[in-house]
Amino acid sequence: TIVESSDSTRADVVAVTDSVAATSSGGRMPESAEAAREMLQGKEVHLRLSPDGATVAEDSEANPELRSLFAAMPAILPKAPTPVGRRWKRQMDGPIGSAMGHGEVKTTFQLDSLSHDGALAYVSVRGTISQTSNGPGPTRGESSGTVNGMVLLDLQRGWVTESRDRIVITSVIHSRDAKMRIKMTVTQWLRAID
């Protein structure tokens, strides 16, 4: 992420994705992983960030799916100065991914501690995911899961320096007389590089 300009009301940044790595324990890579690689790898997106972390894709050439993803993401930071130990909640409603239906992500953040010099804030993240979706014909599905992780905030920059998340989702897909259960674990690590 490259900061182009900033003041007390916003920061304009360019987010660059240099590579996308995806693996599968089933041997064959899902088509969605290749689609994600094509959508993100080697791309630059111009973003406008507000002090509470709300993000808007300012780049008119950005992929529409990517623009809508940023538009749907809630601000992750509290609106006012926050003491150590305080918790705040955020919720995102709407379809998750490419599914047709209703999804909901409820997340609780907690400011766990500050670095000795006060430059870094350590924030824990815990939450739940639920989604119902309808596919073609009689196909329907339900998904539920958890989100656990941490966010490291650079208070000088006013933005995320590092985040680590583990998302575990169990989906049940019903189609006529068949039922399929899928469990997926996503481990995500993001880090700003100076």
mmCIF file of C-alpha atoms in Angstrom:
data_model
loop_
_atom_site.group_PDB
_atom_site.id
_atom_site.type_symbol
_atom_site.label_atom_id
_atom_site.label_comp_id
_atom_site.label_asym_id
_atom_site.label_seq_id
_atom_site.Cartn_x
_atom_site.Cartn_y
_atom_site.Cartn_z
ATOM 1 C CA THR A 1 0.000 0.000 0.000
ATOM 2 C CA ILE A 2 1.370 3.377 -1.037
ATOM 3 C CA VAL A 3 0.076 6.525 0.663
ATOM 4 C CA GLU A 4 -0.418 9.271 -1.940
ATOM 5 C CA SER A 5 -1.819 11.926 0.417
ATOM 6 C CA SER A 6 -3.402 12.195 3.849
ATOM 7 C CA ASP A 7 -4.907 14.664 6.295
ATOM 8 C CA SER A 8 -7.150 14.434 9.374
ATOM 9 C CA THR A 9 -10.238 13.538 7.297
ATOM 10 C CA ARG A 10 -8.911 10.912 4.868
ATOM 11 C CA ALA A 11 -5.989 9.145 3.238
ATOM 12 C CA ASP A 12 -5.645 8.420 -0.471
ATOM 13 C CA VAL A 13 -3.678 5.225 -1.096
ATOM 14 C CA VAL A 14 -2.795 2.832 -3.893
ATOM 15 C CA ALA A 15 -3.122 -0.850 -2.987
ATOM 16 C CA VAL A 16 -0.933 -3.119 -5.137
ATOM 17 C CA THR A 17 -1.360 -6.907 -5.190
ATOM 18 C CA ASP A 18 1.923 -8.385 -6.365
ATOM 19 C CA SER A 19 0.930 -12.049 -6.086
ATOM 20 C CA VAL A 20 -1.920 -14.353 -5.128
ATOM 21 C CA ALA A 21 -1.247 -17.875 -3.844
ATOM 22 C CA ALA A 22 -3.978 -20.471 -3.449
ATOM 23 C CA THR A 23 -3.710 -24.151 -2.542
ATOM 24 C CA SER A 24 -6.156 -27.006 -2.334
ATOM 25 C CA SER A 25 -5.884 -30.235 -0.388
ATOM 26 C CA GLY A 26 -8.094 -31.950 -2.988
ATOM 27 C CA GLY A 27 -5.459 -31.811 -5.724
ATOM 28 C CA ARG A 28 -7.445 -29.702 -8.192
ATOM 29 C CA MET A 29 -7.559 -25.931 -7.816
ATOM 30 C CA PRO A 30 -11.107 -24.514 -7.720
ATOM 31 C CA GLU A 31 -12.064 -22.174 -10.556
ATOM 32 C CA SER A 32 -12.782 -19.418 -7.999
ATOM 33 C CA ALA A 33 -9.109 -19.402 -6.945
ATOM 34 C CA GLU A 34 -7.985 -18.820 -10.528
ATOM 35 C CA ALA A 35 -10.646 -16.123 -10.950
ATOM 36 C CA ALA A 36 -9.390 -14.388 -7.785
ATOM 37 C CA ARG A 37 -5.831 -14.555 -9.082
ATOM 38 C CA GLU A 38 -6.846 -12.993 -12.402
ATOM 39 C CA MET A 39 -8.906 -10.277 -10.676
ATOM 40 C CA LEU A 40 -6.200 -9.254 -8.167
ATOM 41 C CA GLN A 41 -2.686 -10.207 -9.235
ATOM 42 C CA GLY A 42 -0.620 -7.363 -10.638
ATOM 43 C CA LYS A 43 -3.452 -4.865 -10.141
ATOM 44 C CA GLU A 44 -3.400 -1.429 -8.534
ATOM 45 C CA VAL A 45 -6.510 0.018 -6.897
ATOM 46 C CA HIS A 46 -6.819 3.632 -5.726
ATOM 47 C CA LEU A 47 -8.598 3.768 -2.364
ATOM 48 C CA ARG A 48 -9.890 6.540 -0.108
ATOM 49 C CA LEU A 49 -9.755 5.669 3.609
ATOM 50 C CA SER A 50 -11.639 7.513 6.336
ATOM 51 C CA PRO A 51 -10.302 7.714 9.930
ATOM 52 C CA ASP A 52 -12.623 4.894 11.071
ATOM 53 C CA GLY A 53 -11.357 2.591 8.314
ATOM 54 C CA ALA A 54 -14.256 2.918 5.867
ATOM 55 C CA THR A 55 -12.837 2.278 2.395
ATOM 56 C CA VAL A 56 -14.015 3.423 -1.037
ATOM 57 C CA ALA A 57 -12.440 2.288 -4.317
ATOM 58 C CA GLU A 58 -11.841 5.596 -6.122
ATOM 59 C CA ASP A 59 -10.428 3.983 -9.256
ATOM 60 C CA SER A 60 -13.037 4.097 -12.037
ATOM 61 C CA GLU A 61 -11.197 1.282 -13.839
ATOM 62 C CA ALA A 62 -11.372 -1.072 -10.842
ATOM 63 C CA ASN A 63 -13.218 -4.346 -11.348
ATOM 64 C CA PRO A 64 -16.932 -3.843 -10.406
ATOM 65 C CA GLU A 65 -16.789 -6.852 -8.060
ATOM 66 C CA LEU A 66 -13.802 -5.340 -6.277
ATOM 67 C CA ARG A 67 -15.534 -1.942 -6.002
ATOM 68 C CA SER A 68 -18.652 -3.548 -4.506
ATOM 69 C CA LEU A 69 -16.506 -5.570 -2.085
ATOM 70 C CA PHE A 70 -14.942 -2.385 -0.671
ATOM 71 C CA ALA A 71 -18.341 -0.650 -0.600
ATOM 72 C CA ALA A 72 -19.851 -3.489 1.467
ATOM 73 C CA MET A 73 -17.025 -3.659 4.012
ATOM 74 C CA PRO A 74 -17.788 -1.888 7.270
ATOM 75 C CA ALA A 75 -15.372 0.507 8.926
ATOM 76 C CA ILE A 76 -13.270 -1.545 11.334
ATOM 77 C CA LEU A 77 -11.992 1.181 13.646
ATOM 78 C CA PRO A 78 -13.875 3.013 16.407
ATOM 79 C CA LYS A 79 -14.990 6.569 15.602
ATOM 80 C CA ALA A 80 -13.392 8.075 18.724
ATOM 81 C CA PRO A 81 -10.222 7.524 20.789
ATOM 82 C CA THR A 82 -10.485 4.189 22.564
ATOM 83 C CA PRO A 83 -8.947 2.973 25.844
ATOM 84 C CA VAL A 84 -7.173 -0.393 26.071
ATOM 85 C CA GLY A 85 -9.692 -3.145 26.782
ATOM 86 C CA ARG A 86 -12.628 -1.489 24.989
ATOM 87 C CA ARG A 87 -14.681 -3.525 22.499
ATOM 88 C CA TRP A 88 -16.704 -2.401 19.507
ATOM 89 C CA LYS A 89 -18.869 -4.287 17.038
ATOM 90 C CA ARG A 90 -19.324 -4.159 13.297
ATOM 91 C CA GLN A 91 -21.759 -5.952 11.034
ATOM 92 C CA MET A 92 -21.852 -6.533 7.279
ATOM 93 C CA ASP A 93 -25.093 -7.606 5.621
ATOM 94 C CA GLY A 94 -25.663 -8.789 2.066
ATOM 95 C CA PRO A 95 -24.489 -11.582 -0.206
ATOM 96 C CA ILE A 96 -21.061 -12.973 0.617
ATOM 97 C CA GLY A 97 -18.965 -13.792 -2.422
ATOM 98 C CA SER A 98 -20.884 -14.801 -5.513
ATOM 99 C CA ALA A 99 -23.776 -16.501 -3.684
ATOM 100 C CA MET A 100 -27.337 -15.354 -4.274
ATOM 101 C CA GLY A 101 -29.069 -14.937 -0.938
ATOM 102 C CA HIS A 102 -28.519 -13.215 2.359
ATOM 103 C CA GLY A 103 -25.322 -13.241 4.368
ATOM 104 C CA GLU A 104 -24.257 -11.669 7.614
ATOM 105 C CA VAL A 105 -20.856 -11.176 9.240
ATOM 106 C CA LYS A 106 -20.889 -9.994 12.863
ATOM 107 C CA THR A 107 -17.513 -9.059 14.311
ATOM 108 C CA THR A 108 -16.307 -7.877 17.709
ATOM 109 C CA PHE A 109 -13.018 -5.992 17.876
ATOM 110 C CA GLN A 110 -11.068 -5.332 21.075
ATOM 111 C CA LEU A 111 -8.113 -3.017 21.650
ATOM 112 C CA ASP A 112 -5.861 -5.440 23.524
ATOM 113 C CA SER A 113 -2.736 -3.330 24.035
ATOM 114 C CA LEU A 114 -0.405 -0.622 22.754
ATOM 115 C CA SER A 115 3.322 -0.928 22.046
ATOM 116 C CA HIS A 116 5.677 0.614 24.622
ATOM 117 C CA ASP A 117 6.193 3.720 22.484
ATOM 118 C CA GLY A 118 2.466 4.011 21.718
ATOM 119 C CA ALA A 119 3.014 3.725 17.950
ATOM 120 C CA LEU A 120 1.244 0.371 17.459
ATOM 121 C CA ALA A 121 -2.165 -0.891 18.563
ATOM 122 C CA TYR A 122 -2.913 -4.614 18.889
ATOM 123 C CA VAL A 123 -6.563 -5.428 18.138
ATOM 124 C CA SER A 124 -8.177 -8.870 18.404
ATOM 125 C CA VAL A 125 -10.996 -9.912 16.071
ATOM 126 C CA ARG A 126 -13.721 -12.483 16.760
ATOM 127 C CA GLY A 127 -16.887 -13.028 14.794
ATOM 128 C CA THR A 128 -19.484 -15.199 13.138
ATOM 129 C CA ILE A 129 -20.557 -15.712 9.540
ATOM 130 C CA SER A 130 -23.942 -16.960 8.352
ATOM 131 C CA GLN A 131 -25.409 -17.202 4.864
ATOM 132 C CA THR A 132 -28.414 -18.714 3.137
ATOM 133 C CA SER A 133 -28.411 -18.973 -0.626
ATOM 134 C CA ASN A 134 -30.528 -20.214 -3.497
ATOM 135 C CA GLY A 135 -29.002 -21.781 -6.581
ATOM 136 C CA PRO A 136 -30.509 -22.892 -9.859
ATOM 137 C CA GLY A 137 -33.664 -25.020 -9.603
ATOM 138 C CA PRO A 138 -34.156 -26.727 -6.244
ATOM 139 C CA THR A 139 -30.592 -26.111 -5.055
ATOM 140 C CA ARG A 140 -30.203 -24.208 -1.807
ATOM 141 C CA GLY A 141 -27.545 -23.905 0.847
ATOM 142 C CA GLU A 142 -26.668 -22.665 4.295
ATOM 143 C CA SER A 143 -23.250 -21.679 5.585
ATOM 144 C CA SER A 144 -22.026 -20.774 9.036
ATOM 145 C CA GLY A 145 -18.640 -20.165 10.494
ATOM 146 C CA THR A 146 -16.250 -18.205 12.636
ATOM 147 C CA VAL A 147 -13.624 -15.515 12.176
ATOM 148 C CA ASN A 148 -10.689 -15.201 14.591
ATOM 149 C CA GLY A 149 -7.640 -13.057 14.210
ATOM 150 C CA MET A 150 -5.653 -9.962 15.007
ATOM 151 C CA VAL A 151 -5.001 -6.581 13.468
ATOM 152 C CA LEU A 152 -1.887 -4.504 14.083
ATOM 153 C CA LEU A 153 -2.514 -0.789 13.582
ATOM 154 C CA ASP A 154 0.243 1.721 12.947
ATOM 155 C CA LEU A 155 -1.064 4.794 14.791
ATOM 156 C CA GLN A 156 1.364 7.108 12.961
ATOM 157 C CA ARG A 157 0.017 6.008 9.567
ATOM 158 C CA GLY A 158 -3.485 5.547 10.865
ATOM 159 C CA TRP A 159 -3.864 2.224 9.105
ATOM 160 C CA VAL A 160 -3.364 -1.540 9.248
ATOM 161 C CA THR A 161 0.261 -2.701 9.212
ATOM 162 C CA GLU A 162 -0.520 -6.390 9.602
ATOM 163 C CA SER A 163 -3.494 -8.686 9.992
ATOM 164 C CA ARG A 164 -3.870 -12.422 10.492
ATOM 165 C CA ASP A 165 -7.221 -14.156 10.243
ATOM 166 C CA ARG A 166 -8.517 -17.707 10.357
ATOM 167 C CA ILE A 167 -11.956 -18.225 8.881
ATOM 168 C CA VAL A 168 -13.699 -21.585 9.230
ATOM 169 C CA ILE A 169 -16.928 -22.095 7.281
ATOM 170 C CA THR A 170 -19.172 -25.150 7.090
ATOM 171 C CA SER A 171 -21.630 -25.226 4.187
ATOM 172 C CA VAL A 172 -24.507 -27.605 3.570
ATOM 173 C CA ILE A 173 -25.863 -27.754 0.030
ATOM 174 C CA HIS A 174 -29.258 -29.353 -0.648
ATOM 175 C CA SER A 175 -30.285 -30.396 -4.168
ATOM 176 C CA ARG A 176 -33.326 -32.607 -4.667
ATOM 177 C CA ASP A 177 -32.599 -35.747 -2.631
ATOM 178 C CA ALA A 178 -28.880 -35.089 -2.191
ATOM 179 C CA LYS A 179 -27.088 -33.263 0.574
ATOM 180 C CA MET A 180 -23.420 -32.256 0.565
ATOM 181 C CA ARG A 181 -21.423 -30.896 3.492
ATOM 182 C CA ILE A 182 -18.271 -28.844 2.867
ATOM 183 C CA LYS A 183 -15.865 -27.481 5.463
ATOM 184 C CA MET A 184 -13.442 -24.766 4.384
ATOM 185 C CA THR A 185 -10.660 -23.098 6.349
ATOM 186 C CA VAL A 186 -9.116 -19.863 5.087
ATOM 187 C CA THR A 187 -5.944 -18.525 6.684
ATOM 188 C CA GLN A 188 -5.127 -14.969 5.635
ATOM 189 C CA TRP A 189 -2.053 -12.911 6.402
ATOM 190 C CA LEU A 190 -1.689 -9.333 5.192
ATOM 191 C CA ARG A 191 1.346 -7.181 5.881
ATOM 192 C CA ALA A 192 2.352 -3.683 4.812
ATOM 193 C CA ILE A 193 5.875 -3.548 3.438
ATOM 194 C CA ASP A 194 7.873 -0.331 3.757
#
